């Protein structure tokens, strides 16, 4: 059974990894468009995975994730257009900048109860967006944003077509899945679970809950910041409207719909929220209505999301006979 | 030598003095019981020791170091572990995962070593699992390791809390009504377990209602009533103290 499941997974991954190649034959007219849709899915999937760390693992209601995405995108864009730093080199810097930004915000509000924290993060997202529109920092280009971001290059290869970006974005998504999965199975991942389940018991078991709340924010925001840089590279132009409150809501929705912390669920949720509306484009305005209704029905009948997280398994070391 | 020393500790909630000017010492290696009627302030004393509350006055010294003002997790890693009167396990997690929570403060790996899965991180994970299993087997729950905490009986949940506390490597273990919800047979096993804790060199301070357990398990008693210490000493002497008898008869 297991090998059959694994075989199916391998076939699925191969099919997906060759998507831009076979799509050219399946839909010769609009293959580029569909590859671009899947690229957007990839960006949202990484964003949703990064929000998962804050929202599901540490249990902190962050409805302003687009703010960290924006900080990363703008940092990457400014480094590239003003200082000529290649965008992929600027990517880690953008991540760290977003991480520092999140830590400054999170530090004073980390003790707030869920709903209060949610309102603070909404506020932060809006303040940042308005500051960008008004060009408060003098280097973000106001409502027009920043354009002329250079195409990224990887080992001398210029990434410019959607099928090129497919491999860049989904490569980063795969790396994210790989690393986050390792984190989940570690002291760090467990600490977040303990603190979410019962912060008093976690602290009483010797876990520095403040530190881990902050680290969760820092990690989630850093990842969103790096994704922002990828987005800037893909678009070559960014403006404040790409980072509206609605973006934060969409990312939040993906995570909750997908299954609150299960990574496969997050991927599934991203496809449903980002790609499915494109498939039903012919229904035009009705599609959002249907989609909204489907969300509501689901939140009533399957509150745990499509694929809820599974309990951790441990390979137990063998011990000598039990004490008594 | 005293491992723990409370000097004139006071804690008020609004107008209510939950703990008033309480002083006592816990000698290293001993088993001390903190008793008194319901609402006497016993749990509050525990919460003061573990830093969940900050005293309004007085000092709490652990191995000669002042504890008040320290974060709970720092107090735990300095060597005091506790269990809760109302069981606070991670109910949706497996038994062994609950114990791993206690191992946390003796581990080092951070985000990067987990992402890179370095050899030292892997070794540390394995050692933590081994320690968790040893503590589970110490309290007699190793065979339940993969069960969910929520599926354990009440008595076993109390034992699991002890195993989690032991995984932090404590010098002083404080137990808040460890026999609460246990049947007489489980209580007997608990008394034996406390004996084995003492053999391991762990100092035990416990709150208990069940006087027969207290008499069997403790070497010293401290009695509280309305937040005030009304007696202390050897169990037999305390049991015969008229103020203690009155306190217990008055409420029961
Ligand atoms: N967090 C709190 N806020 C207000 N009052 C409290 C709080 N904790 C305890 N108390 C009060 O302090 C007194 C002592 O409580 P507690 O320490 O739980 O007693 P015991 O454990 O001896 O039964 C009680 O009157 C209780 O209502
Ligand atoms: Mg109590």
Tab-separated table of C-alpha atoms in Angstrom, chain A residues 178-183 185-188 190-191 193-210 212 215 219 223 311-317 319-324, chain B residues 52 71-74 76 84 88 90 92-94 96-98 100-102 104-105 107-109 111 114-117 121 124-125 129-130 133-134 137-143 145-146 164 168 196:
chain	number	residue	atom	x	y	z
A	178	UNK	CA	11.529	20.850	3.125
A	179	UNK	CA	12.923	23.232	5.756
A	180	UNK	CA	9.627	23.898	7.511
A	181	UNK	CA	8.949	20.199	7.721
A	182	UNK	CA	12.291	19.732	9.431
A	183	UNK	CA	11.489	22.581	11.795
A	185	UNK	CA	10.023	17.845	13.753
A	186	UNK	CA	12.378	19.726	16.027
A	187	UNK	CA	12.665	21.343	19.430
A	188	UNK	CA	11.567	24.636	17.858
A	190	UNK	CA	7.439	21.368	19.411
A	191	UNK	CA	7.950	24.495	21.530
A	193	UNK	CA	2.941	23.555	19.665
A	194	UNK	CA	3.267	23.500	23.438
A	195	UNK	CA	2.873	27.237	23.754
A	196	UNK	CA	-0.176	27.269	21.505
A	197	UNK	CA	-1.867	24.402	23.361
A	198	UNK	CA	-1.265	25.774	26.867
A	199	UNK	CA	1.123	28.665	27.389
A	200	UNK	CA	1.063	28.333	31.194
A	201	UNK	CA	1.942	24.645	31.058
A	202	UNK	CA	4.643	25.325	28.443
A	203	UNK	CA	6.239	28.063	30.544
A	204	UNK	CA	5.922	25.818	33.601
A	205	UNK	CA	7.772	23.100	31.692
A	206	UNK	CA	10.684	25.469	31.157
A	207	UNK	CA	9.869	26.902	27.731
A	208	UNK	CA	10.566	30.588	27.242
A	209	UNK	CA	7.179	31.317	25.684
A	210	UNK	CA	7.884	35.016	25.003
A	212	UNK	CA	9.246	31.536	20.964
A	215	UNK	CA	10.830	33.808	17.013
A	219	UNK	CA	10.629	33.455	11.039
A	223	UNK	CA	9.968	34.160	4.880
A	311	UNK	CA	-0.317	14.217	15.551
A	312	UNK	CA	3.453	13.778	15.557
A	313	UNK	CA	4.939	10.305	15.477
A	314	UNK	CA	8.127	9.369	17.265
A	315	UNK	CA	10.441	6.441	16.755
A	316	UNK	CA	10.746	5.344	20.337
A	317	UNK	CA	14.085	4.102	21.564
A	319	UNK	CA	14.376	0.622	26.915
A	320	UNK	CA	15.054	-2.026	29.508
A	321	UNK	CA	11.974	-3.444	31.280
A	322	UNK	CA	9.686	-0.926	32.864
A	323	UNK	CA	10.387	0.130	36.464
A	324	UNK	CA	7.204	-1.168	38.061
B	52	UNK	CA	3.530	32.732	38.112
B	71	UNK	CA	10.541	34.420	34.661
B	72	UNK	CA	8.898	31.058	35.235
B	73	UNK	CA	10.935	29.315	32.542
B	74	UNK	CA	14.167	30.561	34.144
B	76	UNK	CA	12.324	25.875	35.939
B	84	UNK	CA	-0.622	21.602	38.576
B	88	UNK	CA	-2.424	20.925	32.616
B	90	UNK	CA	-1.057	18.897	26.368
B	92	UNK	CA	-4.078	16.390	22.182
B	93	UNK	CA	-0.454	15.258	22.122
B	94	UNK	CA	1.013	11.852	22.787
B	96	UNK	CA	5.953	10.974	25.127
B	97	UNK	CA	5.523	14.335	23.416
B	98	UNK	CA	4.244	15.738	26.713
B	100	UNK	CA	9.577	16.072	25.675
B	101	UNK	CA	8.218	19.479	26.724
B	102	UNK	CA	10.155	19.023	29.944
B	104	UNK	CA	13.201	21.396	26.157
B	105	UNK	CA	15.087	23.498	28.706
B	107	UNK	CA	18.348	21.155	24.960
B	108	UNK	CA	20.096	23.704	22.774
B	109	UNK	CA	19.217	23.274	19.092
B	111	UNK	CA	16.097	27.115	14.105
B	114	UNK	CA	17.003	22.084	12.980
B	115	UNK	CA	16.847	23.232	9.344
B	116	UNK	CA	20.301	21.823	8.637
B	117	UNK	CA	19.646	18.776	10.837
B	121	UNK	CA	20.925	18.308	16.693
B	124	UNK	CA	20.248	15.793	21.033
B	125	UNK	CA	16.826	14.738	19.711
B	129	UNK	CA	13.599	10.855	23.481
B	130	UNK	CA	15.650	8.439	25.568
B	133	UNK	CA	11.231	7.293	27.918
B	134	UNK	CA	13.340	6.820	31.054
B	137	UNK	CA	9.272	4.271	32.815
B	138	UNK	CA	10.206	5.787	36.202
B	139	UNK	CA	6.576	6.731	36.807
B	140	UNK	CA	5.359	3.507	35.180
B	141	UNK	CA	3.904	4.898	31.970
B	142	UNK	CA	6.403	3.760	29.330
B	143	UNK	CA	3.882	1.367	27.767
B	145	UNK	CA	4.118	6.429	25.401
B	146	UNK	CA	2.266	6.580	22.098
B	164	UNK	CA	7.155	15.895	32.408
B	168	UNK	CA	13.401	19.204	33.285
B	196	UNK	CA	11.905	6.785	44.939
